[in-house]
Tab-separated table of C-alpha atoms in Angstrom:
chain	number	residue	atom	x	y	z
A	781	UNK	CA	27.866	24.885	42.931
A	782	UNK	CA	25.363	27.499	41.732
A	783	UNK	CA	24.703	28.204	38.090
A	784	UNK	CA	26.651	31.528	38.142
A	785	UNK	CA	29.919	29.916	39.275
A	786	UNK	CA	29.435	27.091	36.844
A	787	UNK	CA	28.901	29.578	33.986
A	788	UNK	CA	32.126	31.487	35.024
A	789	UNK	CA	34.182	28.297	35.066
A	790	UNK	CA	32.811	27.375	31.597
A	791	UNK	CA	33.865	30.763	30.334
A	792	UNK	CA	37.334	30.569	31.852
A	793	UNK	CA	37.971	27.066	30.441
A	794	UNK	CA	36.384	28.137	27.158
A	795	UNK	CA	33.996	25.174	27.234
A	796	UNK	CA	30.852	25.027	25.155
A	797	UNK	CA	27.765	22.948	25.198
A	798	UNK	CA	26.457	21.883	21.870
A	799	UNK	CA	22.829	22.947	21.396
A	800	UNK	CA	20.456	20.152	20.528
A	801	UNK	CA	19.061	20.602	17.032
A	802	UNK	CA	15.401	20.553	16.295
A	803	UNK	CA	13.610	17.555	14.923
A	804	UNK	CA	14.016	17.168	11.208
A	805	UNK	CA	10.750	17.250	9.300
A	806	UNK	CA	9.857	16.759	5.712
A	807	UNK	CA	9.651	20.057	3.750
A	808	UNK	CA	7.291	20.398	0.861
A	809	UNK	CA	3.925	21.522	-0.197
A	810	UNK	CA	0.699	19.609	0.167
A	811	UNK	CA	-1.038	18.453	-3.021
A	812	UNK	CA	-4.078	16.182	-3.550
A	813	UNK	CA	-3.453	12.653	-4.699
A	814	UNK	CA	-4.342	12.579	-8.430
A	815	UNK	CA	-6.283	9.637	-9.778
A	816	UNK	CA	-4.292	7.945	-12.642
A	817	UNK	CA	-6.216	7.732	-15.891
A	818	UNK	CA	-4.433	4.695	-17.458
A	819	UNK	CA	-3.792	1.230	-16.099
A	820	UNK	CA	-0.184	0.578	-15.060
A	821	UNK	CA	0.287	4.370	-14.500
A	822	UNK	CA	0.733	3.876	-10.783
A	823	UNK	CA	0.880	0.807	-8.508
A	824	UNK	CA	0.590	0.863	-4.675
A	825	UNK	CA	2.431	-1.594	-2.483
A	826	UNK	CA	2.136	-2.387	1.220
A	827	UNK	CA	2.689	-5.261	3.701
A	828	UNK	CA	-0.038	-6.653	5.975
A	829	UNK	CA	0.727	-8.659	9.058
A	830	UNK	CA	-1.205	-11.550	10.514
A	831	UNK	CA	-0.279	-14.788	12.359
A	832	UNK	CA	-0.891	-18.506	12.293
A	833	UNK	CA	-2.697	-20.426	14.974
A	834	UNK	CA	0.667	-21.575	16.398
A	835	UNK	CA	1.863	-17.956	16.811
A	836	UNK	CA	4.082	-17.823	13.688
A	837	UNK	CA	4.053	-14.506	11.812
A	838	UNK	CA	2.276	-14.260	8.428
A	839	UNK	CA	3.279	-11.436	6.082
A	840	UNK	CA	1.229	-10.539	3.006
A	841	UNK	CA	2.450	-8.340	0.151
A	842	UNK	CA	-0.478	-6.550	-1.515
A	843	UNK	CA	-0.190	-4.793	-4.906
A	844	UNK	CA	-2.959	-2.614	-6.329
A	845	UNK	CA	-3.348	-0.731	-9.577
A	846	UNK	CA	-4.458	2.750	-8.544
A	847	UNK	CA	-6.432	3.336	-11.786
A	848	UNK	CA	-8.461	0.177	-12.045
A	849	UNK	CA	-8.385	-0.590	-8.279
A	850	UNK	CA	-7.574	-4.140	-9.301
A	851	UNK	CA	-5.531	-6.394	-7.002
A	852	UNK	CA	-2.417	-7.379	-8.929
A	853	UNK	CA	-1.043	-9.758	-6.287
A	854	UNK	CA	-1.451	-11.056	-2.749
A	855	UNK	CA	1.703	-12.890	-1.734
A	856	UNK	CA	1.651	-14.643	1.652
A	857	UNK	CA	4.674	-16.021	3.398
A	858	UNK	CA	6.371	-16.135	6.837
A	859	UNK	CA	8.819	-13.418	5.812
A	860	UNK	CA	9.163	-11.090	2.759
A	861	UNK	CA	12.481	-9.516	2.080
A	862	UNK	CA	13.303	-6.814	-0.446
A	863	UNK	CA	14.779	-9.388	-2.785
A	864	UNK	CA	11.491	-11.356	-2.644
A	865	UNK	CA	9.466	-8.208	-3.304
A	866	UNK	CA	11.601	-7.497	-6.379
A	867	UNK	CA	11.065	-11.054	-7.756
A	868	UNK	CA	7.285	-10.762	-7.292
A	869	UNK	CA	7.290	-7.403	-9.088
A	870	UNK	CA	9.182	-8.967	-11.988
A	871	UNK	CA	6.550	-11.742	-12.116
A	872	UNK	CA	3.679	-9.244	-12.177
A	873	UNK	CA	5.439	-7.150	-14.881
A	874	UNK	CA	5.723	-10.239	-17.130
A	875	UNK	CA	1.945	-10.677	-16.889
A	876	UNK	CA	0.687	-7.120	-17.003
A	877	UNK	CA	3.425	-4.887	-18.188
A	878	UNK	CA	5.642	-2.288	-16.423
A	879	UNK	CA	4.207	0.464	-14.304
A	880	UNK	CA	5.289	4.104	-14.670
A	881	UNK	CA	5.443	4.640	-10.834
A	882	UNK	CA	5.272	2.572	-7.656
A	883	UNK	CA	4.118	4.113	-4.344
A	884	UNK	CA	4.968	2.591	-0.965
A	885	UNK	CA	5.826	3.497	2.640
A	886	UNK	CA	9.318	3.578	4.077
A	887	UNK	CA	9.379	-0.013	5.347
A	888	UNK	CA	12.735	-1.768	5.321
A	889	UNK	CA	11.536	-4.150	2.617
A	890	UNK	CA	10.902	-1.324	0.289
A	891	UNK	CA	13.974	0.769	1.113
A	892	UNK	CA	16.503	-2.090	0.923
A	893	UNK	CA	19.425	-2.215	-1.535
A	894	UNK	CA	17.582	-4.955	-3.518
A	895	UNK	CA	14.719	-2.607	-4.254
A	896	UNK	CA	16.971	0.327	-5.083
A	897	UNK	CA	18.942	-1.818	-7.467
A	898	UNK	CA	15.650	-3.135	-8.978
A	899	UNK	CA	14.367	0.347	-9.696
A	900	UNK	CA	17.586	1.282	-11.492
A	901	UNK	CA	17.433	-1.857	-13.625
A	902	UNK	CA	13.712	-1.764	-14.356
A	903	UNK	CA	13.638	2.025	-14.951
A	904	UNK	CA	10.531	2.403	-12.745
A	905	UNK	CA	10.033	5.530	-10.651
A	906	UNK	CA	9.583	4.662	-6.948
A	907	UNK	CA	7.829	7.235	-4.652
A	908	UNK	CA	8.009	6.959	-0.836
A	909	UNK	CA	5.224	8.565	1.207
A	910	UNK	CA	6.120	10.844	4.117
A	911	UNK	CA	6.689	8.956	7.373
A	912	UNK	CA	3.544	8.705	9.418
A	913	UNK	CA	1.319	9.755	6.469
A	914	UNK	CA	-0.519	6.637	5.325
A	915	UNK	CA	-3.228	8.850	3.712
A	916	UNK	CA	-0.650	9.536	0.988
A	917	UNK	CA	-1.113	5.922	-0.053
A	918	UNK	CA	-4.859	5.914	0.404
A	919	UNK	CA	-5.713	3.331	-2.343
A	920	UNK	CA	-3.743	0.482	-0.849
A	921	UNK	CA	-4.790	1.505	2.697
A	922	UNK	CA	-8.498	1.095	1.778
A	923	UNK	CA	-7.789	-2.187	0.045
A	924	UNK	CA	-5.901	-3.531	3.087
A	925	UNK	CA	-8.774	-2.440	5.344
A	926	UNK	CA	-11.194	-4.608	3.339
A	927	UNK	CA	-8.682	-7.489	3.291
A	928	UNK	CA	-8.378	-7.380	7.046
A	929	UNK	CA	-12.113	-7.050	7.822
A	930	UNK	CA	-13.475	-9.537	5.272
A	931	UNK	CA	-10.747	-12.258	5.327
A	932	UNK	CA	-7.911	-12.026	7.811
A	933	UNK	CA	-10.058	-11.131	10.769
A	934	UNK	CA	-12.526	-13.918	9.984
A	935	UNK	CA	-10.173	-16.826	9.187
A	936	UNK	CA	-7.638	-18.820	11.218
A	937	UNK	CA	-4.636	-20.159	9.358
A	938	UNK	CA	-2.749	-23.236	10.441
A	939	UNK	CA	-0.401	-23.881	7.503
A	940	UNK	CA	1.173	-21.808	4.856
A	941	UNK	CA	-0.779	-23.437	1.941
A	942	UNK	CA	-4.035	-22.380	3.537
A	943	UNK	CA	-3.561	-18.583	3.370
A	944	UNK	CA	-2.047	-18.840	-0.113
A	945	UNK	CA	-5.038	-20.581	-1.611
A	946	UNK	CA	-7.502	-18.396	0.338
A	947	UNK	CA	-5.790	-15.181	-0.757
A	948	UNK	CA	-5.898	-16.306	-4.406
A	949	UNK	CA	-9.565	-16.966	-4.242
A	950	UNK	CA	-10.344	-13.723	-2.455
A	951	UNK	CA	-8.282	-11.770	-4.992
A	952	UNK	CA	-10.113	-13.342	-7.883
A	953	UNK	CA	-13.498	-12.578	-6.336
A	954	UNK	CA	-12.384	-8.930	-5.642
A	955	UNK	CA	-11.285	-8.388	-9.231
A	956	UNK	CA	-13.977	-10.305	-11.081
A	957	UNK	CA	-17.174	-10.098	-8.978
A	958	UNK	CA	-16.838	-7.229	-6.518
A	959	UNK	CA	-18.338	-3.866	-7.629
A	960	UNK	CA	-16.381	-0.776	-6.556
A	961	UNK	CA	-18.111	2.484	-5.653
A	962	UNK	CA	-15.263	4.520	-7.073
A	963	UNK	CA	-15.603	2.839	-10.424
A	964	UNK	CA	-19.299	3.575	-10.827
A	965	UNK	CA	-20.143	0.133	-9.277
A	966	UNK	CA	-18.159	-1.797	-11.803
A	967	UNK	CA	-15.748	-4.502	-10.931
A	968	UNK	CA	-12.058	-3.736	-11.424
A	969	UNK	CA	-12.008	-6.235	-14.332
A	970	UNK	CA	-15.023	-4.635	-15.987
A	971	UNK	CA	-13.616	-1.118	-15.503
A	972	UNK	CA	-10.262	-2.124	-17.037
A	973	UNK	CA	-12.093	-3.109	-20.270
A	974	UNK	CA	-13.893	0.312	-20.508
A	975	UNK	CA	-10.920	2.696	-19.786
A	976	UNK	CA	-10.836	5.639	-22.148
A	977	UNK	CA	-8.038	7.962	-20.980
A	978	UNK	CA	-9.364	11.063	-22.691
A	979	UNK	CA	-13.009	10.574	-21.576
A	980	UNK	CA	-12.122	9.543	-18.030
A	981	UNK	CA	-9.811	12.537	-17.630
A	982	UNK	CA	-12.750	14.896	-18.292
A	983	UNK	CA	-15.186	12.924	-16.141
A	984	UNK	CA	-12.960	12.465	-13.110
A	985	UNK	CA	-11.705	16.069	-13.250
A	986	UNK	CA	-15.306	17.120	-12.838
A	987	UNK	CA	-16.673	14.468	-10.412
A	988	UNK	CA	-13.550	13.161	-8.754
A	989	UNK	CA	-13.811	9.489	-7.899
A	990	UNK	CA	-17.304	9.638	-6.346
A	991	UNK	CA	-19.675	6.922	-7.228
A	992	UNK	CA	-21.891	7.577	-10.263
A	993	UNK	CA	-24.639	4.982	-9.667
A	994	UNK	CA	-26.485	3.796	-6.630
A	995	UNK	CA	-25.731	0.234	-5.422
A	996	UNK	CA	-28.217	-2.500	-6.233
A	997	UNK	CA	-29.312	-5.537	-4.214
A	998	UNK	CA	-26.949	-7.708	-6.284
A	999	UNK	CA	-24.044	-5.432	-5.433
A	1000	UNK	CA	-24.826	-5.718	-1.743
A	1001	UNK	CA	-24.902	-9.469	-2.007
A	1002	UNK	CA	-21.547	-9.716	-3.669
A	1003	UNK	CA	-20.001	-7.326	-1.189
A	1004	UNK	CA	-21.031	-9.651	1.708
A	1005	UNK	CA	-19.883	-12.831	-0.030
A	1006	UNK	CA	-16.566	-13.097	1.813
A	1007	UNK	CA	-18.073	-12.217	5.148
A	1008	UNK	CA	-19.220	-15.887	5.352
A	1009	UNK	CA	-15.579	-17.134	5.754
A	1010	UNK	CA	-15.163	-18.854	9.004
A	1011	UNK	CA	-12.784	-21.334	10.619
A	1012	UNK	CA	-12.881	-24.689	8.850
């Protein structure tokens, strides 16, 4: 049967073929990611995957304050549900206060009913980045890159207690002893003590988040401290 006869029969029987719609895409304007001027103004969340020596999956929830670049939490477990994420956020809020906004990707842990209910009860704005656009959550992506290169790729975990204690030590070193180029080579803890929203708003609007001072030999030594981690 040729296409002409087929077309005639379709017309006689009044048959129609539904046209396939185009792929749905996010509609909106592009805007640069603004650097928050106050601690707890915006938090970034993400999940990092690793595995134990026996093949079991290891999941790590990382939480970062986008203003101070400080690591608020590194939670390691074999699985992390939306309900667990909500409980960890409540724990962080009790220690540090409530954020104005939280940014994350569209993972199932962050889009679950438990998280949607938590945002309503906590009165916290939750922003989801566009699918396939990790650059929209650049602060946590850079942090996770360091975590992978300096710790996860250099260490083998055999039990759950091992990554939990190692992550806690690495987080403390990152916040207290690790200078950050975007903070003028101050550590996140030091920068948090010197935040002046009015002054920083003027400085960062002019210079962005570029480093203000050249690194010293001491800075280089502290940056390489965790590269010495090896299998015990």
